CSV table of C-alpha atoms and ligand atoms in Angstrom, one decimal:
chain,number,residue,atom,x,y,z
A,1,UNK,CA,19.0,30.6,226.3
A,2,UNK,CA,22.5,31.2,224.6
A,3,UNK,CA,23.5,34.1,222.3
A,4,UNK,CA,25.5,32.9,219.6
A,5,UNK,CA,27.4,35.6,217.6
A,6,UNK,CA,28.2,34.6,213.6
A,7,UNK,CA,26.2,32.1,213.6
A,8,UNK,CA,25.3,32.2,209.8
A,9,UNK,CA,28.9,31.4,209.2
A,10,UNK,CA,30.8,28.4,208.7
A,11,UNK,CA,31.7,27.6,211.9
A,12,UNK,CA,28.8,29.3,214.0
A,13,UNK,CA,26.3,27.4,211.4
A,14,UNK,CA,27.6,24.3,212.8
A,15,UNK,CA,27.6,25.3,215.8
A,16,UNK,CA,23.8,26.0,215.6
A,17,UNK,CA,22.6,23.0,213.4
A,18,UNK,CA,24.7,20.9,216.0
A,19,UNK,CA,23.1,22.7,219.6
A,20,UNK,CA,19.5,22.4,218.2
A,21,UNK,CA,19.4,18.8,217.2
A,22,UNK,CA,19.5,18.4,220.2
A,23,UNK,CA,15.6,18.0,221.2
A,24,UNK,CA,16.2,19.1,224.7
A,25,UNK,CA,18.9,22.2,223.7
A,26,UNK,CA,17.9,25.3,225.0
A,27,UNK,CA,16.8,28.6,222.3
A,28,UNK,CA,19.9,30.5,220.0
A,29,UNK,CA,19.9,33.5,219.6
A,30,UNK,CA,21.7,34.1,216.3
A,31,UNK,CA,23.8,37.7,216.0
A,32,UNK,CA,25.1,38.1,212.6
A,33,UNK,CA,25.4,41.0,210.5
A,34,UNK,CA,25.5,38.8,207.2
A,35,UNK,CA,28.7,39.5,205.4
A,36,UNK,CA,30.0,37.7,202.3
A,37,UNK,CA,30.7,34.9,204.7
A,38,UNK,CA,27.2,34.5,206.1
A,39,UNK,CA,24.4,32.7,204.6
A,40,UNK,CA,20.7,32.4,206.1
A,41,UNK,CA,20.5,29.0,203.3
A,42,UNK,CA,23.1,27.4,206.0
A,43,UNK,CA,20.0,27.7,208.9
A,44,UNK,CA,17.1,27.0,206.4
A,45,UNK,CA,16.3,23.8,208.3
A,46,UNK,CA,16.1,25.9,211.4
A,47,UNK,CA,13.6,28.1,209.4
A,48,UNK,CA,10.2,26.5,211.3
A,49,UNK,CA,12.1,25.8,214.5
A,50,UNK,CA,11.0,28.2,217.3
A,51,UNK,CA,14.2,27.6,219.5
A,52,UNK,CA,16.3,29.9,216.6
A,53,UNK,CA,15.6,33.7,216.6
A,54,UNK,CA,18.1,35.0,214.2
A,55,UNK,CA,18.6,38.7,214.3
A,56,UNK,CA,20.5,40.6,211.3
A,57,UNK,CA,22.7,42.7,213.2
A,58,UNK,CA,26.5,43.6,213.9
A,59,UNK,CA,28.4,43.1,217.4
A,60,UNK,CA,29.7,46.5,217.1
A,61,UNK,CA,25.6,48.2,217.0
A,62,UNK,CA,26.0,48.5,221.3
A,63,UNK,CA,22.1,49.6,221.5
A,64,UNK,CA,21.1,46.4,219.1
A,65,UNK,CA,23.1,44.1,221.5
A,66,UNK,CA,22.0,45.9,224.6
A,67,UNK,CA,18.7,45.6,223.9
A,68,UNK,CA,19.4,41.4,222.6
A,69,UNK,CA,20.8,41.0,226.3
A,70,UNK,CA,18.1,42.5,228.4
A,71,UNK,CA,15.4,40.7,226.3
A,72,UNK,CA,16.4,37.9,226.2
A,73,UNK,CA,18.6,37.2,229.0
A,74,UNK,CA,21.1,34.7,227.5
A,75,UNK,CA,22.7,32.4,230.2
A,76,UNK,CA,25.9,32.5,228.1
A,77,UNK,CA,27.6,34.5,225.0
A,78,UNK,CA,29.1,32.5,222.5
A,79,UNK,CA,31.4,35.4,220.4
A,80,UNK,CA,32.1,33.3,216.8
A,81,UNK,CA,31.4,36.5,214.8
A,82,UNK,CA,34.6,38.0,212.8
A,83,UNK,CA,36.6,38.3,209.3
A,84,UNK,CA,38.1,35.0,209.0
A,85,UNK,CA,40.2,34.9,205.7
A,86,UNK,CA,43.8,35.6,206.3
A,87,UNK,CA,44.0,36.6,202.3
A,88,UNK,CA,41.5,39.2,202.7
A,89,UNK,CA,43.0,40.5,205.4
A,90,UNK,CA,46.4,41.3,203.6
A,91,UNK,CA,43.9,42.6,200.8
A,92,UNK,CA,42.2,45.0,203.3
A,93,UNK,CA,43.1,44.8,207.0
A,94,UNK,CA,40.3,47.9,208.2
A,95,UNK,CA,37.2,45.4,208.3
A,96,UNK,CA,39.5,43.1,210.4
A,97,UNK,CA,40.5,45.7,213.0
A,98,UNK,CA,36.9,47.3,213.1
A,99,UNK,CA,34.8,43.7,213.7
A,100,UNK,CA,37.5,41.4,215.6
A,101,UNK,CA,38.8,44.2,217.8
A,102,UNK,CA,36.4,47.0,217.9
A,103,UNK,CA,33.3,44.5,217.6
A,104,UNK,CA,35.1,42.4,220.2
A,105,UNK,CA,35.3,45.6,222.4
A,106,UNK,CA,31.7,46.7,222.0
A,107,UNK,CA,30.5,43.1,222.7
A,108,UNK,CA,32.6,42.7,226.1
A,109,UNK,CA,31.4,46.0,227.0
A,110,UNK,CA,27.7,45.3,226.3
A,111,UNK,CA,28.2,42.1,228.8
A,112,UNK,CA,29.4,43.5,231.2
A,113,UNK,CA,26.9,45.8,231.3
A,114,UNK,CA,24.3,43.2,231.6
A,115,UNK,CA,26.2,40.6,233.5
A,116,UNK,CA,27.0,43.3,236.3
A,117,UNK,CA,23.3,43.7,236.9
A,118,UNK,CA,22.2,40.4,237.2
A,119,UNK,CA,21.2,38.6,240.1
A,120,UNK,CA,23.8,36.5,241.9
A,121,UNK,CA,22.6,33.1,240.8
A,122,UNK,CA,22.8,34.0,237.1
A,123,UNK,CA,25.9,36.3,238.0
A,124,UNK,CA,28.0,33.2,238.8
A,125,UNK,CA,26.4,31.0,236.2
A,126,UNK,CA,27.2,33.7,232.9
A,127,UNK,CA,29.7,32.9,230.6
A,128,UNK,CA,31.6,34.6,227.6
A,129,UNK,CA,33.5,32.1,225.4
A,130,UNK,CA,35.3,33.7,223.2
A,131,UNK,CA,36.8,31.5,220.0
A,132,UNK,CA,39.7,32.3,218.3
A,133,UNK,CA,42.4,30.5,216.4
A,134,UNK,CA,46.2,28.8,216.9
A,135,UNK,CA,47.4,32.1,214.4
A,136,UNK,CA,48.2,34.1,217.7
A,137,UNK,CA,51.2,31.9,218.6
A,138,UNK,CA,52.6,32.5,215.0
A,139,UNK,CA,54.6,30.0,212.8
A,140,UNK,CA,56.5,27.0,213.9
A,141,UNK,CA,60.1,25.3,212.6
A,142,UNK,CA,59.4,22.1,211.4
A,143,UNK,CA,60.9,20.1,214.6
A,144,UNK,CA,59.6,22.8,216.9
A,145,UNK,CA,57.2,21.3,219.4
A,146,UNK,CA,53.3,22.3,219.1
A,147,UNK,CA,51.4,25.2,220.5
A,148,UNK,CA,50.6,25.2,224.0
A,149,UNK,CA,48.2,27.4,225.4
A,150,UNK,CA,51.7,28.7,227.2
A,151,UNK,CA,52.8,29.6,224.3
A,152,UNK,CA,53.9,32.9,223.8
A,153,UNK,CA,51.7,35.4,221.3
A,154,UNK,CA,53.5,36.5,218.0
A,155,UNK,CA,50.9,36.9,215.3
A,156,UNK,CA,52.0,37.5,211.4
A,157,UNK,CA,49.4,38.5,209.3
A,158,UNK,CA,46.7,41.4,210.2
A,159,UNK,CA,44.0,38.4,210.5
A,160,UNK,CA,46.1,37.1,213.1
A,161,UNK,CA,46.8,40.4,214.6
A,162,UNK,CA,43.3,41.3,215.3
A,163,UNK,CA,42.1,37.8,216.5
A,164,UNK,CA,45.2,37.9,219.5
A,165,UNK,CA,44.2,41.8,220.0
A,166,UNK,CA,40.7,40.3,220.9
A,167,UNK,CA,42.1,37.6,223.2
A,168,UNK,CA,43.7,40.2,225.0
A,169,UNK,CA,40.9,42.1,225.6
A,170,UNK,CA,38.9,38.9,226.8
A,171,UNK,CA,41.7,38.0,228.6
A,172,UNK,CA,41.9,41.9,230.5
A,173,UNK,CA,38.3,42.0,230.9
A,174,UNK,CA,37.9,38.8,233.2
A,175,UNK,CA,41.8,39.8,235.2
A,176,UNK,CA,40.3,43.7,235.5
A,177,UNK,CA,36.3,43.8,235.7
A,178,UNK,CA,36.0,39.6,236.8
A,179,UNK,CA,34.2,38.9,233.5
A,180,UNK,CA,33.4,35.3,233.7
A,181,UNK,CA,35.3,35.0,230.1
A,182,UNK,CA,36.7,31.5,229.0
A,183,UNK,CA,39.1,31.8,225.4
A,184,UNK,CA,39.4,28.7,222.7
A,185,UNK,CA,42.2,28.9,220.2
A,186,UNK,CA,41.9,26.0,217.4
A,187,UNK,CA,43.4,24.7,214.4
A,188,UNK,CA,42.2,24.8,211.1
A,189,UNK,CA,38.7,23.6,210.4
A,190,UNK,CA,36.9,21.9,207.1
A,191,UNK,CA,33.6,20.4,206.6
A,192,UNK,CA,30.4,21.2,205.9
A,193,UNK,CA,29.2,25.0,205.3
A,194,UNK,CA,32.6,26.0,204.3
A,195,UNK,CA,32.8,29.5,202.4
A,196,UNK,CA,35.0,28.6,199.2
A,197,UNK,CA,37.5,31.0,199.6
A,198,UNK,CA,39.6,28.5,202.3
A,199,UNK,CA,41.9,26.1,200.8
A,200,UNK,CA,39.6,22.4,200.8
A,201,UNK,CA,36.4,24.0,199.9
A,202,UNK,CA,37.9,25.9,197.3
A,203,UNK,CA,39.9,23.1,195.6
A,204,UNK,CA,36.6,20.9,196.0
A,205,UNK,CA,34.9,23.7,193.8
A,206,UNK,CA,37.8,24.3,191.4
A,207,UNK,CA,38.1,20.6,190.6
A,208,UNK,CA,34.6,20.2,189.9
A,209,UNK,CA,35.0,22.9,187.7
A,210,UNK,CA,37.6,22.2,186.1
A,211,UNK,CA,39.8,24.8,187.3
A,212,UNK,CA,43.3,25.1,188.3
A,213,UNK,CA,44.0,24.1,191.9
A,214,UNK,CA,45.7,27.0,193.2
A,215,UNK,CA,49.1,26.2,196.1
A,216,UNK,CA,50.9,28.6,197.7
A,217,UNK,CA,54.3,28.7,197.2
A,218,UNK,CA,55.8,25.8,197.4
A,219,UNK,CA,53.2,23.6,198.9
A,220,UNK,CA,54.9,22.6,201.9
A,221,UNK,CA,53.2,24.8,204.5
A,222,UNK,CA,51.9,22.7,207.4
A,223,UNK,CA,48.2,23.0,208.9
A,224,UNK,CA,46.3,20.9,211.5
A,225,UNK,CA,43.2,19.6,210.2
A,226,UNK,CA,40.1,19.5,212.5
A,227,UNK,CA,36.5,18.6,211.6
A,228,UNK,CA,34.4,21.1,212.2
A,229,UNK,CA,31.9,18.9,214.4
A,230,UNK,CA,34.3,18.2,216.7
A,231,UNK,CA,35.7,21.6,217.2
A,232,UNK,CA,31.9,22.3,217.7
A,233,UNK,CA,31.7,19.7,220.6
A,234,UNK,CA,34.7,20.9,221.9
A,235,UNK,CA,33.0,24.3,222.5
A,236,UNK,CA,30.0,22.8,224.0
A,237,UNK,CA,32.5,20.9,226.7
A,238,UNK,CA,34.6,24.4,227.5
A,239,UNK,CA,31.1,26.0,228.1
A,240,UNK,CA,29.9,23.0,230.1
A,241,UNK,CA,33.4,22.6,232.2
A,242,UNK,CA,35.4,25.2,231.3
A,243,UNK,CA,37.7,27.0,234.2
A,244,UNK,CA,36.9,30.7,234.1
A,245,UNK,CA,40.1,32.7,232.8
A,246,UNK,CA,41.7,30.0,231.2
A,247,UNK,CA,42.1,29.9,227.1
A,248,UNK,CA,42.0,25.8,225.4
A,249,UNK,CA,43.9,24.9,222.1
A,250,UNK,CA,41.7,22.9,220.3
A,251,UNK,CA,43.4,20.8,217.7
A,252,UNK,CA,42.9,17.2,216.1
A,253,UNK,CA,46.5,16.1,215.9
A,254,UNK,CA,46.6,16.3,212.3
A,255,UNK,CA,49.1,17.9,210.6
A,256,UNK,CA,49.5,17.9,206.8
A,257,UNK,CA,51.1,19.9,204.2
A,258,UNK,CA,49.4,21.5,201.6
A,259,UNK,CA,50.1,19.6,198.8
A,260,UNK,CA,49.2,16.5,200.5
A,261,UNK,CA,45.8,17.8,201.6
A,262,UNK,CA,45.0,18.9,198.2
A,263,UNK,CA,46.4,15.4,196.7
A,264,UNK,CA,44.5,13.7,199.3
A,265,UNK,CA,41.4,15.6,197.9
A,266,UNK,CA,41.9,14.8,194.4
A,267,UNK,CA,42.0,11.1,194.9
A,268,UNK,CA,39.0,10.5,196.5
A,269,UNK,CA,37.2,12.9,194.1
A,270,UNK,CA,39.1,10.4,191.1
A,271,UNK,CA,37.4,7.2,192.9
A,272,UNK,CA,34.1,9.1,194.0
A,273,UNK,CA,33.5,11.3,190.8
A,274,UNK,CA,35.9,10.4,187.9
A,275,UNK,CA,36.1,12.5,185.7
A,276,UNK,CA,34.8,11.5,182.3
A,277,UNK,CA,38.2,11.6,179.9
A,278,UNK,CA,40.0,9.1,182.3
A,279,UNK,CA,42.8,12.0,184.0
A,280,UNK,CA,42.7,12.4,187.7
A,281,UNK,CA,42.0,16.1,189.0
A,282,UNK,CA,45.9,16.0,190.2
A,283,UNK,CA,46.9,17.4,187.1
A,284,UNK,CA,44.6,20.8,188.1
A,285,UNK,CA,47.1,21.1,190.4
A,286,UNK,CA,49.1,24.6,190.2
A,287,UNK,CA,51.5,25.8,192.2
A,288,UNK,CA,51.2,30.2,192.3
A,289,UNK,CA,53.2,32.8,194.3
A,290,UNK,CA,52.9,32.2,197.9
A,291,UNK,CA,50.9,34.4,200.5
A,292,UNK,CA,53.0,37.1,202.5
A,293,UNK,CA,53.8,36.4,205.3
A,294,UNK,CA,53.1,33.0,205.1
A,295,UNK,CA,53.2,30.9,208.4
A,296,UNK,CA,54.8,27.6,207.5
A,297,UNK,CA,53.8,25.4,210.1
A,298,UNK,CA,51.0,25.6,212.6
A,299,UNK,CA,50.4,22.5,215.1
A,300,UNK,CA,48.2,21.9,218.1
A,301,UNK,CA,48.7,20.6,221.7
A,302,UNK,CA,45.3,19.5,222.5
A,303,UNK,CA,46.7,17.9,226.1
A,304,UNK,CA,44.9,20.3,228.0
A,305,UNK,CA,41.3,19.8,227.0
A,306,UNK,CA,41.8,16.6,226.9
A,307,UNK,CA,43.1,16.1,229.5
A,308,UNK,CA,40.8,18.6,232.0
A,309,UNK,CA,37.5,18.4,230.1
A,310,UNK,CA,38.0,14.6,228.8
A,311,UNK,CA,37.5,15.9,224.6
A,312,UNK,CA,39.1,14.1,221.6
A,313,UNK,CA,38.0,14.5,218.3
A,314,UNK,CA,35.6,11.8,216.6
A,315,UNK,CA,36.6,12.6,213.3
A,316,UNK,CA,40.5,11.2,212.1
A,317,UNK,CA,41.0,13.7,208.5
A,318,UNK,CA,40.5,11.0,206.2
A,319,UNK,CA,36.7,10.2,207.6
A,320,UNK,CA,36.5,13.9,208.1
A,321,UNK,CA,37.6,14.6,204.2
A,322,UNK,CA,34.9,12.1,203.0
A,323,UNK,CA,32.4,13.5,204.6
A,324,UNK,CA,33.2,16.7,203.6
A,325,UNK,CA,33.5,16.1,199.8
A,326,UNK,CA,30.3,13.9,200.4
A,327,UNK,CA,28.8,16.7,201.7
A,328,UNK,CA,30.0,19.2,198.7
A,329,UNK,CA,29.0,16.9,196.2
A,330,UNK,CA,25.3,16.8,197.5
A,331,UNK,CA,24.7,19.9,198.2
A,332,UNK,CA,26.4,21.8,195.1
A,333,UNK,CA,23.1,24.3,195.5
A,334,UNK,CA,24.4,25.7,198.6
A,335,UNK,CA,27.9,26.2,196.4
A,336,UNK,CA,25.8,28.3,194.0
A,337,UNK,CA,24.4,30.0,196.5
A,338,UNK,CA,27.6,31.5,197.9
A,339,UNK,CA,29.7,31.7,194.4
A,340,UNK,CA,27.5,34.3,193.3
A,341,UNK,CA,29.0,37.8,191.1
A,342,UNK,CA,31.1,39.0,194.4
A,343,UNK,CA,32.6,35.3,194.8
A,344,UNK,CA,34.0,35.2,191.4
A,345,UNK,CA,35.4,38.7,191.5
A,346,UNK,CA,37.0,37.8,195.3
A,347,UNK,CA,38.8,35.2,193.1
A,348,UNK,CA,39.4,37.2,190.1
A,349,UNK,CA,41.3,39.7,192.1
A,350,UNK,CA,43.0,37.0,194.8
A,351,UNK,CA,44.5,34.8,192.2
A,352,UNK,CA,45.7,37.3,189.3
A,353,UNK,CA,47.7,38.6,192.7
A,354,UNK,CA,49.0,35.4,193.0
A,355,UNK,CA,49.9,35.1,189.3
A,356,UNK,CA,52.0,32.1,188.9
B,401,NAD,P1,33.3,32.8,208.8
B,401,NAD,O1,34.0,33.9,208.1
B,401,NAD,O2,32.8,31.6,208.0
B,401,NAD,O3,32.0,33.4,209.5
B,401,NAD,C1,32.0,34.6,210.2
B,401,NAD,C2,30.6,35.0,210.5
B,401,NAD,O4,30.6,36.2,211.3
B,401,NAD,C3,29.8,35.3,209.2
B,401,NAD,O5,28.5,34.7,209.3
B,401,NAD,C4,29.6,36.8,209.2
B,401,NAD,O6,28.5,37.3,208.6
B,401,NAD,C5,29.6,37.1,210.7
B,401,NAD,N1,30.1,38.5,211.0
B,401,NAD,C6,31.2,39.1,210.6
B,401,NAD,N2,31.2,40.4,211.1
B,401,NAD,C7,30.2,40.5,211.9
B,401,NAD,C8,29.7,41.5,212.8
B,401,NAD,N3,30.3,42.7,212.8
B,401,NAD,N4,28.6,41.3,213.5
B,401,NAD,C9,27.9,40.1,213.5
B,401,NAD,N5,28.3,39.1,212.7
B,401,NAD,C10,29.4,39.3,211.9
B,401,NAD,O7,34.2,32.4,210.0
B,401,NAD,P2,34.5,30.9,210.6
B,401,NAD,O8,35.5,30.2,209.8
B,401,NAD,O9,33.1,30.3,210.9
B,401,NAD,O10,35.1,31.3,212.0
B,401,NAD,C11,34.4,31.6,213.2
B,401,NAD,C12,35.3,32.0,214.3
B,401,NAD,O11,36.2,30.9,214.6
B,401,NAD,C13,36.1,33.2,214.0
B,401,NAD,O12,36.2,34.0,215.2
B,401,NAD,C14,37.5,32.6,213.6
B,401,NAD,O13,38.5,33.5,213.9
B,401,NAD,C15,37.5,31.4,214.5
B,401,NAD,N6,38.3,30.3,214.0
B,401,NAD,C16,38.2,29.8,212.7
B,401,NAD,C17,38.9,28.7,212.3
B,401,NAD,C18,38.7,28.2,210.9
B,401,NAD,O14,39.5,27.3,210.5
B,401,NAD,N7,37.7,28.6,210.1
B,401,NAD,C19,39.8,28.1,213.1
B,401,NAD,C20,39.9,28.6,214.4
B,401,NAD,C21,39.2,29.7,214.8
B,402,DAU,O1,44.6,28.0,211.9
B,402,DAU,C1,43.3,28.5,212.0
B,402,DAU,C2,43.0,29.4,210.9
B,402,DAU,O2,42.8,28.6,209.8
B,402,DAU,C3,41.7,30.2,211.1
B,402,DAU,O3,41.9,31.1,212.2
B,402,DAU,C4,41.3,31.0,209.9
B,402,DAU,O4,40.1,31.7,210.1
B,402,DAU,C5,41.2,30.1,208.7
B,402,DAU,O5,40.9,30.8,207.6
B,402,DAU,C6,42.5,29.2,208.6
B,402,DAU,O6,43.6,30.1,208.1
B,402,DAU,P1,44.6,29.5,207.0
B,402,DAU,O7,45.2,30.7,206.3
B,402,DAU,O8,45.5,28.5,207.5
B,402,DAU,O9,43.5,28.8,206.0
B,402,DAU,P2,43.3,28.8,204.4
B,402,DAU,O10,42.3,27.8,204.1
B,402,DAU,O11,43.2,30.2,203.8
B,402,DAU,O12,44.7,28.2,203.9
B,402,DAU,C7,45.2,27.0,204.4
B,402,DAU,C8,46.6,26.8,203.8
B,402,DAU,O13,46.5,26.6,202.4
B,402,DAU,C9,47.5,27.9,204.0
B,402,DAU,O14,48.8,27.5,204.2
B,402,DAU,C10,47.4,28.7,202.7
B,402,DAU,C11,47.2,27.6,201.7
B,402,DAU,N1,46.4,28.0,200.5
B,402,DAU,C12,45.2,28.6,200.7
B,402,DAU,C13,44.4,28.9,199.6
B,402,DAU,C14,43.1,29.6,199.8
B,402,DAU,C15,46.9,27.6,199.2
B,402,DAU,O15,48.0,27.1,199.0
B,402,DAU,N2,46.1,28.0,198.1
B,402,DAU,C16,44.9,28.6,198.3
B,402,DAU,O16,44.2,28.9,197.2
């Protein structure tokens, strides 16, 4: 079996949902402390399936994962768990340091622990694959060419920070202790399971609710889009092929500014939902102080993975963006679920800061 960590969030639910339909998958178990960004209603068709055993529980609780390893003897670690939201990390960097670097600390220790003791078979055959994000190589100029994994780290926000302090603690763990530890770094995801707080989901909500679609700055800040399923797959193939020590960017080749991803958005809603008085949901659109420390533009050389372990995405962002307001549009109980009283006062607080 695997141990997945965060995998009531978004991208550990889809990692889940996607590993298990798979009749012949092996069992999950699920780590996940259940933070605002967790929700058990993303794994509720999971509920009767004995191959998930979720386990309420943080990566930094070293008796709880000790005790996770040696029952259940995972073949692999998958580490997904961590505070993702760049905003709420210039809001309050603490949780950020304490779960992406102290929980990635405790969870490295905790395998090695239990990898050391293994037999030899399972010794050589344990893996750690750690994900993590392009925001460790920092921000690019506009005719600069994309991230490789050569790249050189320079991280800008206290998000960022602590997600390239974890890399290199994977990174020393495998060079000083032989940690079979493999590191992904991908773009920007959206689709399905999405916590409202990132910029699609959110300005699905907001238009559906007739709320002002909020853009930082000036709009022009560049991100490369990459369905969530196929950064999922792309996981499955490093754990499957993967050479030990090495880190992967992940990426779809889709880079987009902001304003044309939220544009983009707004016309399919006007041809899949119109709205009722005739006006398209472009004129929600508001543009509000930008972000500190905003990172203009972030790109992705995927050359390597593809190249090495034969991955391309399936998804090109404008199949990927119908799914994904399909998918919001149908499943607006979910939404509920999540925008519940400490949603509304996350945005309350976020965007008065960002007063226009
Ligand atoms: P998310 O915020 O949606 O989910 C994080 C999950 O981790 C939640 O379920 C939360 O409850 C859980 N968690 C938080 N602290 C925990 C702890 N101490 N112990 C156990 N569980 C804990 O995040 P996401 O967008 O799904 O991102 C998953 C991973 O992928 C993160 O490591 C993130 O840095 C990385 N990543 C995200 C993106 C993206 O675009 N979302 C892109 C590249 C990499
Ligand atoms: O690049 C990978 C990273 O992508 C992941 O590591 C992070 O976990 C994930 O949150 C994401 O970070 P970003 O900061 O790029 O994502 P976010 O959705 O917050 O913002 C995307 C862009 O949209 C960014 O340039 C900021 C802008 N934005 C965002 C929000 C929430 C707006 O203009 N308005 C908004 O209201």
């Amino acid at each position: 079996m695997i141990l997945v960590t965060g995998g009531a969030g978004f991208i550990g639910g889809n990692f889940v949902l996607g590993w298990l339909s798979n009749a012949n998958a092996e069992e999950v178990i699920n780590l996940d402390s259940l933070t605002y960004a967790g929700n058990l209603e993303t794994l509720a068709s999971l509920q009767n399936d004995d191959r998930h055993i979720f386990v309420k529980g943080s990566i930094g609780d070293a008796e709880l994962v000790t005790r996770l390893l040696n029952q259940y003897q995972p073949r692999a670690i998958l580490h997904f768990a961590a505070e993702s939201h760049v905003d709420r990390s210039i809001h309050g960097p603490a949780d950020f340091i304490q779960t992406n670097i102290v929980g990635t600390f405790n969870l490295l220790e905790c395998a090695r622990n239990y990898w050391s003791n293994l037999a030899p078979e399972k010794k050589q055959a344990f893996r750690f694959l750690h994900v993590s994000t392009d925001e460790v190589y920092g921000t690019l100029e506009s005719k600069e060419p994309a991230f490789k994994e050569t790249n050189p780290y320079e991280p800008n926000s206290p998000y960022a920070a602590s997600k390239a302090a974890s890399d290199h603690l994977v990174r020393a763990w495998f060079h000083t202790y032989g940690l079979p530890v493999i590191t992904t770094n991908c773009s920007n995801n959206y689709g399905p399971y999405q916590f409202p707080e990132k910029l699609i989901p959110l300005v699905i909500h907001h238009a559906l609710h007739n709320k002002e679609l909020p853009i930082y700055g000036d709009g022009q800040q560049v991100r490369d889009w990459l369905f969530v399923e196929d950064h999922c797959l792309a996981i499955q193939r490093v754990l499957e092929k993967g050479r030990l020590g090495e880190t992967y960017n992940i990426g779809g080749w889709n880079e987009k500014a902001n304003i044309d991803v939220v544009k983009t958005i707004c016309a399919m809603l006007d041809s899949i939902q119109p709205k009722g008085n005739g006006k398209s949901y472009a004129e929600q659109i508001t543009f509000v102080k930008d972000r500190p420390g905003h990172d203009r533009r972030y790109a992705i050389d995927a050359s390597k993975i593809e190249k090495e372990l034969a991955w391309k995405p399936l998804e090109t962002f404008e199949s990927g963006i119908r799914k994904t307001i399909e998918w919001y549009l149908t499943h607006q109980q979910w939404v509920s679920g999540v925008t519940s009283g400490s949603y509304r006062d996350w945005v309350s607080k976020q965007y008065s800061a960002h007063g226009k």
